[in-house]
JSON list of C-alpha atoms in Angstrom, two decimals:
[
{"chain": "A", "resi": 1, "resn": "THR", "atom": "CA", "xyz": [94.00, 88.28, 115.83]},
{"chain": "A", "resi": 2, "resn": "GLN", "atom": "CA", "xyz": [96.92, 89.62, 117.33]},
{"chain": "A", "resi": 3, "resn": "LEU", "atom": "CA", "xyz": [96.96, 94.08, 117.71]},
{"chain": "A", "resi": 4, "resn": "LEU", "atom": "CA", "xyz": [99.25, 96.58, 119.18]},
{"chain": "A", "resi": 5, "resn": "GLU", "atom": "CA", "xyz": [97.17, 99.26, 120.27]},
{"chain": "A", "resi": 6, "resn": "GLN", "atom": "CA", "xyz": [99.47, 102.68, 120.23]},
{"chain": "A", "resi": 7, "resn": "SER", "atom": "CA", "xyz": [98.07, 105.87, 121.86]},
{"chain": "A", "resi": 8, "resn": "PRO", "atom": "CA", "xyz": [97.74, 109.41, 121.37]},
{"chain": "A", "resi": 9, "resn": "GLN", "atom": "CA", "xyz": [97.12, 108.84, 117.25]},
{"chain": "A", "resi": 10, "resn": "PHE", "atom": "CA", "xyz": [98.40, 111.83, 117.20]},
{"chain": "A", "resi": 11, "resn": "LEU", "atom": "CA", "xyz": [100.51, 114.40, 119.54]},
{"chain": "A", "resi": 12, "resn": "SER", "atom": "CA", "xyz": [101.21, 117.62, 118.55]},
{"chain": "A", "resi": 13, "resn": "ILE", "atom": "CA", "xyz": [103.64, 119.56, 121.70]},
{"chain": "A", "resi": 14, "resn": "GLN", "atom": "CA", "xyz": [106.30, 122.94, 122.23]},
{"chain": "A", "resi": 15, "resn": "GLU", "atom": "CA", "xyz": [109.54, 122.38, 120.87]},
{"chain": "A", "resi": 16, "resn": "GLY", "atom": "CA", "xyz": [110.99, 121.66, 125.00]},
{"chain": "A", "resi": 17, "resn": "GLU", "atom": "CA", "xyz": [108.12, 119.44, 126.62]},
{"chain": "A", "resi": 18, "resn": "ASN", "atom": "CA", "xyz": [107.81, 116.46, 127.04]},
{"chain": "A", "resi": 19, "resn": "LEU", "atom": "CA", "xyz": [105.96, 113.02, 126.67]},
{"chain": "A", "resi": 20, "resn": "THR", "atom": "CA", "xyz": [105.05, 109.64, 126.31]},
{"chain": "A", "resi": 21, "resn": "VAL", "atom": "CA", "xyz": [103.51, 107.11, 124.11]},
{"chain": "A", "resi": 22, "resn": "TYR", "atom": "CA", "xyz": [101.61, 103.85, 124.75]},
{"chain": "A", "resi": 23, "resn": "CYS", "atom": "CA", "xyz": [101.84, 100.57, 123.04]},
{"chain": "A", "resi": 24, "resn": "ASN", "atom": "CA", "xyz": [99.00, 98.01, 124.22]},
{"chain": "A", "resi": 25, "resn": "SER", "atom": "CA", "xyz": [98.06, 95.15, 123.83]},
{"chain": "A", "resi": 26, "resn": "SER", "atom": "CA", "xyz": [96.52, 91.68, 125.73]},
{"chain": "A", "resi": 27, "resn": "SER", "atom": "CA", "xyz": [99.10, 89.20, 124.58]},
{"chain": "A", "resi": 28, "resn": "VAL", "atom": "CA", "xyz": [101.92, 88.66, 125.57]},
{"chain": "A", "resi": 29, "resn": "PHE", "atom": "CA", "xyz": [105.36, 89.08, 123.48]},
{"chain": "A", "resi": 30, "resn": "SER", "atom": "CA", "xyz": [108.63, 88.11, 123.58]},
{"chain": "A", "resi": 31, "resn": "SER", "atom": "CA", "xyz": [110.00, 91.37, 122.53]},
{"chain": "A", "resi": 32, "resn": "LEU", "atom": "CA", "xyz": [109.41, 94.51, 121.23]},
{"chain": "A", "resi": 33, "resn": "GLN", "atom": "CA", "xyz": [111.37, 97.04, 118.84]},
{"chain": "A", "resi": 34, "resn": "TRP", "atom": "CA", "xyz": [109.91, 100.77, 118.79]},
{"chain": "A", "resi": 35, "resn": "TYR", "atom": "CA", "xyz": [110.81, 102.14, 115.66]},
{"chain": "A", "resi": 36, "resn": "ARG", "atom": "CA", "xyz": [110.11, 106.11, 114.07]},
{"chain": "A", "resi": 37, "resn": "GLN", "atom": "CA", "xyz": [109.27, 106.17, 110.96]},
{"chain": "A", "resi": 38, "resn": "GLU", "atom": "CA", "xyz": [110.14, 109.76, 108.30]},
{"chain": "A", "resi": 39, "resn": "PRO", "atom": "CA", "xyz": [108.53, 110.46, 105.38]},
{"chain": "A", "resi": 40, "resn": "GLY", "atom": "CA", "xyz": [109.06, 109.42, 102.26]},
{"chain": "A", "resi": 41, "resn": "GLU", "atom": "CA", "xyz": [111.16, 106.74, 104.59]},
{"chain": "A", "resi": 42, "resn": "GLY", "atom": "CA", "xyz": [110.74, 103.70, 106.22]},
{"chain": "A", "resi": 43, "resn": "PRO", "atom": "CA", "xyz": [111.26, 102.59, 110.12]},
{"chain": "A", "resi": 44, "resn": "VAL", "atom": "CA", "xyz": [114.20, 102.66, 111.25]},
{"chain": "A", "resi": 45, "resn": "LEU", "atom": "CA", "xyz": [115.27, 100.87, 114.76]},
{"chain": "A", "resi": 46, "resn": "LEU", "atom": "CA", "xyz": [116.00, 102.81, 118.27]},
{"chain": "A", "resi": 47, "resn": "VAL", "atom": "CA", "xyz": [115.81, 99.98, 120.37]},
{"chain": "A", "resi": 48, "resn": "THR", "atom": "CA", "xyz": [114.83, 96.65, 120.70]},
{"chain": "A", "resi": 49, "resn": "VAL", "atom": "CA", "xyz": [113.31, 95.39, 124.64]},
{"chain": "A", "resi": 50, "resn": "VAL", "atom": "CA", "xyz": [112.81, 91.24, 126.13]},
{"chain": "A", "resi": 51, "resn": "THR", "atom": "CA", "xyz": [112.96, 91.44, 129.89]},
{"chain": "A", "resi": 52, "resn": "GLY", "atom": "CA", "xyz": [109.52, 92.08, 131.88]},
{"chain": "A", "resi": 53, "resn": "GLY", "atom": "CA", "xyz": [110.24, 95.54, 133.71]},
{"chain": "A", "resi": 54, "resn": "GLU", "atom": "CA", "xyz": [113.29, 96.49, 131.20]},
{"chain": "A", "resi": 55, "resn": "VAL", "atom": "CA", "xyz": [114.09, 99.63, 131.20]},
{"chain": "A", "resi": 56, "resn": "LYS", "atom": "CA", "xyz": [116.33, 101.25, 128.31]},
{"chain": "A", "resi": 57, "resn": "LYS", "atom": "CA", "xyz": [117.39, 105.11, 127.95]},
{"chain": "A", "resi": 58, "resn": "LEU", "atom": "CA", "xyz": [118.97, 106.50, 125.10]},
{"chain": "A", "resi": 59, "resn": "LYS", "atom": "CA", "xyz": [120.05, 110.31, 124.69]},
{"chain": "A", "resi": 60, "resn": "ARG", "atom": "CA", "xyz": [116.46, 111.99, 125.32]},
{"chain": "A", "resi": 61, "resn": "LEU", "atom": "CA", "xyz": [114.20, 109.07, 124.53]},
{"chain": "A", "resi": 62, "resn": "THR", "atom": "CA", "xyz": [113.27, 106.30, 127.58]},
{"chain": "A", "resi": 63, "resn": "PHE", "atom": "CA", "xyz": [111.74, 102.74, 126.59]},
{"chain": "A", "resi": 64, "resn": "GLN", "atom": "CA", "xyz": [109.78, 100.49, 128.98]},
{"chain": "A", "resi": 65, "resn": "PHE", "atom": "CA", "xyz": [108.84, 97.38, 128.98]},
{"chain": "A", "resi": 66, "resn": "GLY", "atom": "CA", "xyz": [105.85, 96.37, 130.98]},
{"chain": "A", "resi": 67, "resn": "ASP", "atom": "CA", "xyz": [106.22, 93.77, 133.33]},
{"chain": "A", "resi": 68, "resn": "ALA", "atom": "CA", "xyz": [103.86, 91.51, 131.79]},
{"chain": "A", "resi": 69, "resn": "ARG", "atom": "CA", "xyz": [105.69, 91.62, 128.39]},
{"chain": "A", "resi": 70, "resn": "LYS", "atom": "CA", "xyz": [102.07, 93.31, 127.45]},
{"chain": "A", "resi": 71, "resn": "ASP", "atom": "CA", "xyz": [102.68, 97.12, 127.21]},
{"chain": "A", "resi": 72, "resn": "SER", "atom": "CA", "xyz": [105.48, 99.31, 126.41]},
{"chain": "A", "resi": 73, "resn": "SER", "atom": "CA", "xyz": [106.16, 103.28, 127.28]},
{"chain": "A", "resi": 74, "resn": "LEU", "atom": "CA", "xyz": [107.78, 105.21, 125.18]},
{"chain": "A", "resi": 75, "resn": "HIS", "atom": "CA", "xyz": [109.20, 108.70, 126.94]},
{"chain": "A", "resi": 76, "resn": "ILE", "atom": "CA", "xyz": [111.31, 111.73, 125.15]},
{"chain": "A", "resi": 77, "resn": "THR", "atom": "CA", "xyz": [112.20, 114.84, 127.55]},
{"chain": "A", "resi": 78, "resn": "ALA", "atom": "CA", "xyz": [112.36, 117.87, 126.01]},
{"chain": "A", "resi": 79, "resn": "ALA", "atom": "CA", "xyz": [111.06, 117.25, 122.69]},
{"chain": "A", "resi": 80, "resn": "GLN", "atom": "CA", "xyz": [113.12, 118.67, 119.66]},
{"chain": "A", "resi": 81, "resn": "THR", "atom": "CA", "xyz": [111.97, 118.98, 116.16]},
{"chain": "A", "resi": 82, "resn": "GLY", "atom": "CA", "xyz": [114.03, 116.38, 114.89]},
{"chain": "A", "resi": 83, "resn": "ASP", "atom": "CA", "xyz": [111.70, 114.51, 116.96]},
{"chain": "A", "resi": 84, "resn": "THR", "atom": "CA", "xyz": [109.24, 114.53, 114.91]},
{"chain": "A", "resi": 85, "resn": "GLY", "atom": "CA", "xyz": [107.50, 111.38, 113.04]},
{"chain": "A", "resi": 86, "resn": "LEU", "atom": "CA", "xyz": [105.43, 108.61, 112.76]},
{"chain": "A", "resi": 87, "resn": "TYR", "atom": "CA", "xyz": [106.26, 106.12, 116.46]},
{"chain": "A", "resi": 88, "resn": "LEU", "atom": "CA", "xyz": [105.25, 102.67, 115.36]},
{"chain": "A", "resi": 89, "resn": "CYS", "atom": "CA", "xyz": [106.31, 100.08, 118.30]},
{"chain": "A", "resi": 90, "resn": "ALA", "atom": "CA", "xyz": [106.53, 96.37, 116.89]},
{"chain": "A", "resi": 91, "resn": "ALA", "atom": "CA", "xyz": [106.35, 93.00, 118.79]},
{"chain": "A", "resi": 92, "resn": "LEU", "atom": "CA", "xyz": [107.50, 89.62, 118.42]},
{"chain": "A", "resi": 93, "resn": "SER", "atom": "CA", "xyz": [104.94, 86.98, 117.97]},
{"chain": "A", "resi": 94, "resn": "GLY", "atom": "CA", "xyz": [106.13, 83.38, 118.45]},
{"chain": "A", "resi": 95, "resn": "THR", "atom": "CA", "xyz": [109.72, 83.69, 116.98]},
{"chain": "A", "resi": 96, "resn": "TYR", "atom": "CA", "xyz": [109.74, 85.35, 113.60]},
{"chain": "A", "resi": 97, "resn": "LYS", "atom": "CA", "xyz": [107.06, 87.51, 112.96]},
{"chain": "A", "resi": 98, "resn": "TYR", "atom": "CA", "xyz": [106.54, 90.60, 113.53]},
{"chain": "A", "resi": 99, "resn": "ILE", "atom": "CA", "xyz": [103.09, 92.68, 114.29]},
{"chain": "A", "resi": 100, "resn": "PHE", "atom": "CA", "xyz": [103.44, 96.84, 114.14]},
{"chain": "A", "resi": 101, "resn": "GLY", "atom": "CA", "xyz": [101.28, 98.97, 116.26]},
{"chain": "A", "resi": 102, "resn": "THR", "atom": "CA", "xyz": [98.39, 101.00, 114.97]},
{"chain": "A", "resi": 103, "resn": "GLY", "atom": "CA", "xyz": [101.31, 104.20, 114.69]},
{"chain": "A", "resi": 104, "resn": "THR", "atom": "CA", "xyz": [102.23, 107.81, 117.11]},
{"chain": "A", "resi": 105, "resn": "ARG", "atom": "CA", "xyz": [102.41, 110.58, 114.43]},
{"chain": "A", "resi": 106, "resn": "LEU", "atom": "CA", "xyz": [103.98, 113.33, 116.73]},
{"chain": "A", "resi": 107, "resn": "LYS", "atom": "CA", "xyz": [104.83, 116.55, 115.51]},
{"chain": "A", "resi": 108, "resn": "VAL", "atom": "CA", "xyz": [107.31, 118.94, 117.46]},
{"chain": "A", "resi": 109, "resn": "LEU", "atom": "CA", "xyz": [107.13, 123.01, 117.35]},
{"chain": "A", "resi": 110, "resn": "ALA", "atom": "CA", "xyz": [109.59, 124.96, 117.08]},
{"chain": "B", "resi": 1, "resn": "GLU", "atom": "CA", "xyz": [127.17, 99.13, 104.42]},
{"chain": "B", "resi": 2, "resn": "ALA", "atom": "CA", "xyz": [124.57, 99.78, 101.88]},
{"chain": "B", "resi": 3, "resn": "GLY", "atom": "CA", "xyz": [120.73, 99.46, 102.59]},
{"chain": "B", "resi": 4, "resn": "VAL", "atom": "CA", "xyz": [118.03, 98.34, 100.65]},
{"chain": "B", "resi": 5, "resn": "ALA", "atom": "CA", "xyz": [116.41, 99.13, 97.58]},
{"chain": "B", "resi": 6, "resn": "GLN", "atom": "CA", "xyz": [113.07, 99.45, 96.55]},
{"chain": "B", "resi": 7, "resn": "SER", "atom": "CA", "xyz": [111.26, 101.04, 92.55]},
{"chain": "B", "resi": 8, "resn": "PRO", "atom": "CA", "xyz": [110.04, 102.63, 91.76]},
{"chain": "B", "resi": 9, "resn": "ARG", "atom": "CA", "xyz": [109.72, 105.14, 94.79]},
{"chain": "B", "resi": 10, "resn": "TYR", "atom": "CA", "xyz": [105.90, 105.90, 93.02]},
{"chain": "B", "resi": 11, "resn": "LYS", "atom": "CA", "xyz": [103.77, 104.60, 90.96]},
{"chain": "B", "resi": 12, "resn": "ILE", "atom": "CA", "xyz": [100.46, 105.89, 89.56]},
{"chain": "B", "resi": 13, "resn": "ILE", "atom": "CA", "xyz": [97.92, 102.69, 88.18]},
{"chain": "B", "resi": 14, "resn": "GLU", "atom": "CA", "xyz": [94.38, 102.69, 86.98]},
{"chain": "B", "resi": 15, "resn": "LYS", "atom": "CA", "xyz": [92.04, 100.17, 88.91]},
{"chain": "B", "resi": 16, "resn": "ARG", "atom": "CA", "xyz": [92.57, 96.33, 86.75]},
{"chain": "B", "resi": 17, "resn": "GLN", "atom": "CA", "xyz": [96.09, 97.43, 85.90]},
{"chain": "B", "resi": 18, "resn": "SER", "atom": "CA", "xyz": [98.95, 95.50, 86.73]},
{"chain": "B", "resi": 19, "resn": "VAL", "atom": "CA", "xyz": [102.06, 96.26, 88.30]},
{"chain": "B", "resi": 20, "resn": "ALA", "atom": "CA", "xyz": [105.73, 94.85, 89.89]},
{"chain": "B", "resi": 21, "resn": "PHE", "atom": "CA", "xyz": [107.76, 96.08, 93.00]},
{"chain": "B", "resi": 22, "resn": "TRP", "atom": "CA", "xyz": [111.73, 95.13, 93.39]},
{"chain": "B", "resi": 23, "resn": "CYS", "atom": "CA", "xyz": [113.66, 94.64, 96.37]},
{"chain": "B", "resi": 24, "resn": "ASN", "atom": "CA", "xyz": [117.28, 93.95, 96.79]},
{"chain": "B", "resi": 25, "resn": "PRO", "atom": "CA", "xyz": [118.14, 93.55, 100.93]},
{"chain": "B", "resi": 26, "resn": "ILE", "atom": "CA", "xyz": [121.65, 94.12, 102.20]},
{"chain": "B", "resi": 27, "resn": "SER", "atom": "CA", "xyz": [123.64, 91.46, 101.51]},
{"chain": "B", "resi": 28, "resn": "GLY", "atom": "CA", "xyz": [123.68, 88.73, 103.50]},
{"chain": "B", "resi": 29, "resn": "HIS", "atom": "CA", "xyz": [120.48, 89.11, 104.60]},
{"chain": "B", "resi": 30, "resn": "ALA", "atom": "CA", "xyz": [119.01, 85.76, 104.96]},
{"chain": "B", "resi": 31, "resn": "THR", "atom": "CA", "xyz": [114.90, 86.64, 106.13]},
{"chain": "B", "resi": 32, "resn": "LEU", "atom": "CA", "xyz": [113.21, 89.72, 103.43]},
{"chain": "B", "resi": 33, "resn": "TYR", "atom": "CA", "xyz": [109.35, 90.92, 104.18]},
{"chain": "B", "resi": 34, "resn": "TRP", "atom": "CA", "xyz": [107.36, 93.17, 101.87]},
{"chain": "B", "resi": 35, "resn": "TYR", "atom": "CA", "xyz": [105.08, 95.14, 103.71]},
{"chain": "B", "resi": 36, "resn": "GLN", "atom": "CA", "xyz": [101.67, 96.84, 103.29]},
{"chain": "B", "resi": 37, "resn": "GLN", "atom": "CA", "xyz": [101.96, 100.24, 105.03]},
{"chain": "B", "resi": 38, "resn": "ILE", "atom": "CA", "xyz": [98.52, 102.26, 104.33]},
{"chain": "B", "resi": 39, "resn": "LEU", "atom": "CA", "xyz": [98.43, 105.78, 105.60]},
{"chain": "B", "resi": 40, "resn": "GLY", "atom": "CA", "xyz": [97.92, 106.45, 108.92]},
{"chain": "B", "resi": 41, "resn": "GLN", "atom": "CA", "xyz": [98.64, 102.81, 110.12]},
{"chain": "B", "resi": 42, "resn": "GLY", "atom": "CA", "xyz": [101.34, 101.01, 110.81]},
{"chain": "B", "resi": 43, "resn": "PRO", "atom": "CA", "xyz": [102.69, 98.86, 108.84]},
{"chain": "B", "resi": 44, "resn": "LYS", "atom": "CA", "xyz": [101.19, 94.91, 108.05]},
{"chain": "B", "resi": 45, "resn": "LEU", "atom": "CA", "xyz": [103.15, 92.16, 106.91]},
{"chain": "B", "resi": 46, "resn": "LEU", "atom": "CA", "xyz": [102.34, 90.35, 104.14]},
{"chain": "B", "resi": 47, "resn": "ILE", "atom": "CA", "xyz": [105.04, 87.45, 103.13]},
{"chain": "B", "resi": 48, "resn": "GLN", "atom": "CA", "xyz": [108.82, 87.00, 104.75]},
{"chain": "B", "resi": 49, "resn": "PHE", "atom": "CA", "xyz": [110.93, 85.17, 103.12]},
{"chain": "B", "resi": 50, "resn": "GLN", "atom": "CA", "xyz": [113.89, 82.87, 104.50]},
{"chain": "B", "resi": 51, "resn": "ASN", "atom": "CA", "xyz": [116.58, 82.44, 101.85]},
{"chain": "B", "resi": 52, "resn": "ASN", "atom": "CA", "xyz": [113.98, 81.59, 98.68]},
{"chain": "B", "resi": 53, "resn": "GLY", "atom": "CA", "xyz": [111.48, 79.81, 100.93]},
{"chain": "B", "resi": 54, "resn": "VAL", "atom": "CA", "xyz": [108.19, 81.20, 102.13]},
{"chain": "B", "resi": 55, "resn": "VAL", "atom": "CA", "xyz": [108.10, 81.49, 105.82]},
{"chain": "B", "resi": 56, "resn": "ASP", "atom": "CA", "xyz": [104.80, 83.12, 106.31]},
{"chain": "B", "resi": 57, "resn": "ASP", "atom": "CA", "xyz": [102.17, 84.48, 103.37]},
{"chain": "B", "resi": 58, "resn": "SER", "atom": "CA", "xyz": [99.08, 84.44, 105.58]},
{"chain": "B", "resi": 59, "resn": "GLN", "atom": "CA", "xyz": [98.12, 87.48, 105.37]},
{"chain": "B", "resi": 60, "resn": "LEU", "atom": "CA", "xyz": [98.50, 88.04, 101.06]},
{"chain": "B", "resi": 61, "resn": "PRO", "atom": "CA", "xyz": [95.63, 87.97, 99.18]},
{"chain": "B", "resi": 62, "resn": "LYS", "atom": "CA", "xyz": [96.87, 86.00, 97.28]},
{"chain": "B", "resi": 63, "resn": "ASP", "atom": "CA", "xyz": [94.27, 86.02, 94.87]},
{"chain": "B", "resi": 64, "resn": "ARG", "atom": "CA", "xyz": [95.83, 88.91, 93.33]},
{"chain": "B", "resi": 65, "resn": "PHE", "atom": "CA", "xyz": [99.28, 88.92, 94.95]},
{"chain": "B", "resi": 66, "resn": "SER", "atom": "CA", "xyz": [102.09, 87.30, 94.05]},
{"chain": "B", "resi": 67, "resn": "ALA", "atom": "CA", "xyz": [105.49, 87.26, 95.35]},
{"chain": "B", "resi": 68, "resn": "GLU", "atom": "CA", "xyz": [108.89, 85.40, 94.53]},
{"chain": "B", "resi": 69, "resn": "ARG", "atom": "CA", "xyz": [112.95, 85.71, 95.81]},
{"chain": "B", "resi": 70, "resn": "LEU", "atom": "CA", "xyz": [114.59, 84.26, 93.44]},
{"chain": "B", "resi": 71, "resn": "LYS", "atom": "CA", "xyz": [118.54, 82.56, 94.33]},
{"chain": "B", "resi": 72, "resn": "GLY", "atom": "CA", "xyz": [117.09, 83.86, 97.56]},
{"chain": "B", "resi": 73, "resn": "VAL", "atom": "CA", "xyz": [118.58, 87.61, 96.62]},
{"chain": "B", "resi": 74, "resn": "ASP", "atom": "CA", "xyz": [116.40, 90.00, 95.41]},
{"chain": "B", "resi": 75, "resn": "SER", "atom": "CA", "xyz": [112.70, 89.60, 95.46]},
{"chain": "B", "resi": 76, "resn": "THR", "atom": "CA", "xyz": [109.44, 90.82, 93.12]},
{"chain": "B", "resi": 77, "resn": "LEU", "atom": "CA", "xyz": [105.84, 91.73, 94.89]},
{"chain": "B", "resi": 78, "resn": "LYS", "atom": "CA", "xyz": [103.29, 91.74, 91.92]},
{"chain": "B", "resi": 79, "resn": "ILE", "atom": "CA", "xyz": [99.41, 93.20, 92.07]},
{"chain": "B", "resi": 80, "resn": "GLN", "atom": "CA", "xyz": [97.03, 91.87, 89.52]},
{"chain": "B", "resi": 81, "resn": "PRO", "atom": "CA", "xyz": [94.73, 93.58, 88.79]},
{"chain": "B", "resi": 82, "resn": "ALA", "atom": "CA", "xyz": [95.23, 96.39, 91.24]},
{"chain": "B", "resi": 83, "resn": "LYS", "atom": "CA", "xyz": [91.60, 97.83, 93.18]},
{"chain": "B", "resi": 84, "resn": "LEU", "atom": "CA", "xyz": [91.37, 101.25, 94.96]},
{"chain": "B", "resi": 85, "resn": "GLU", "atom": "CA", "xyz": [92.12, 99.15, 98.04]},
{"chain": "B", "resi": 86, "resn": "ASP", "atom": "CA", "xyz": [95.83, 98.00, 97.57]},
{"chain": "B", "resi": 87, "resn": "SER", "atom": "CA", "xyz": [96.41, 102.30, 97.24]},
{"chain": "B", "resi": 88, "resn": "ALA", "atom": "CA", "xyz": [100.16, 101.93, 100.13]},
{"chain": "B", "resi": 89, "resn": "VAL", "atom": "CA", "xyz": [103.20, 101.99, 100.75]},
{"chain": "B", "resi": 90, "resn": "TYR", "atom": "CA", "xyz": [105.25, 98.79, 99.66]},
{"chain": "B", "resi": 91, "resn": "LEU", "atom": "CA", "xyz": [107.56, 98.43, 102.06]},
{"chain": "B", "resi": 92, "resn": "CYS", "atom": "CA", "xyz": [110.23, 95.80, 101.28]},
{"chain": "B", "resi": 93, "resn": "ALA", "atom": "CA", "xyz": [112.90, 95.13, 105.17]},
{"chain": "B", "resi": 94, "resn": "SER", "atom": "CA", "xyz": [115.59, 92.76, 105.82]},
{"chain": "B", "resi": 95, "resn": "SER", "atom": "CA", "xyz": [117.46, 90.94, 108.51]},
{"chain": "B", "resi": 96, "resn": "LEU", "atom": "CA", "xyz": [120.00, 87.78, 108.61]},
{"chain": "B", "resi": 97, "resn": "ASP", "atom": "CA", "xyz": [118.18, 85.49, 110.76]},
{"chain": "B", "resi": 98, "resn": "ARG", "atom": "CA", "xyz": [114.43, 85.07, 111.79]},
{"chain": "B", "resi": 99, "resn": "GLN", "atom": "CA", "xyz": [114.80, 85.46, 115.41]},
{"chain": "B", "resi": 100, "resn": "GLY", "atom": "CA", "xyz": [114.03, 88.47, 115.85]},
{"chain": "B", "resi": 101, "resn": "GLY", "atom": "CA", "xyz": [116.62, 90.67, 115.18]},
{"chain": "B", "resi": 102, "resn": "GLU", "atom": "CA", "xyz": [116.82, 93.65, 113.88]},
{"chain": "B", "resi": 103, "resn": "GLN", "atom": "CA", "xyz": [114.50, 94.95, 110.39]},
{"chain": "B", "resi": 104, "resn": "TYR", "atom": "CA", "xyz": [116.60, 97.36, 107.45]},
{"chain": "B", "resi": 105, "resn": "PHE", "atom": "CA", "xyz": [113.44, 98.62, 105.48]},
{"chain": "B", "resi": 106, "resn": "GLY", "atom": "CA", "xyz": [113.32, 100.46, 101.83]},
{"chain": "B", "resi": 107, "resn": "PRO", "atom": "CA", "xyz": [112.79, 103.94, 101.20]},
{"chain": "B", "resi": 108, "resn": "GLY", "atom": "CA", "xyz": [109.18, 102.08, 99.80]},
{"chain": "B", "resi": 109, "resn": "THR", "atom": "CA", "xyz": [106.57, 102.47, 96.54]},
{"chain": "B", "resi": 110, "resn": "ARG", "atom": "CA", "xyz": [104.07, 104.83, 96.84]},
{"chain": "B", "resi": 111, "resn": "LEU", "atom": "CA", "xyz": [101.02, 103.03, 94.95]},
{"chain": "B", "resi": 112, "resn": "THR", "atom": "CA", "xyz": [98.51, 105.03, 93.99]},
{"chain": "B", "resi": 113, "resn": "VAL", "atom": "CA", "xyz": [95.92, 102.89, 92.23]},
{"chain": "B", "resi": 114, "resn": "THR", "atom": "CA", "xyz": [92.56, 104.73, 90.52]}
]
């Protein structure tokens, strides 16, 4: 069974702080996505990374795909209360099946 | 563009009862997914349809869960009979095709089995 482990599981920080969350696996994936999910809603796609070593930036969010395509990280600079939510990584297994990670629940305090 | 619609939003049933969830995907999306998300965990794929055919149902508990996608559009997911451990949020998602593109999720149905 392929597993995507995310760490940390929970994170509570003050507004303005930086943070990094990780998504790790022993398997190689063709692509990896990051989603954010707010309470009572479905996950919303933030980014897709497909090339080993790829770095993508989305405003204050920086996403990196590991060189070996087994891991990824999400770095948030100067966190805001609006960044609060559940962050999920999802990897494409084979050609069509998505496997979701265990999730990191982030709370940004004002 | 209208998003993925799901109903009901909340459902409370007793164990051994039956329940059905409905999903209307984004128009033109060929692929439809049903996920189960237990509190504090990531979504787990239950079944994936490509048009009205099943692509993957390897994690669907087929002794109690069933799903169909008639005419390749709307889909229903049924649980019969429900168990306590089925308490979860059931998410429906759709994508244009099955080749790893963006999935668009509905708001989910929160099921509580008592």
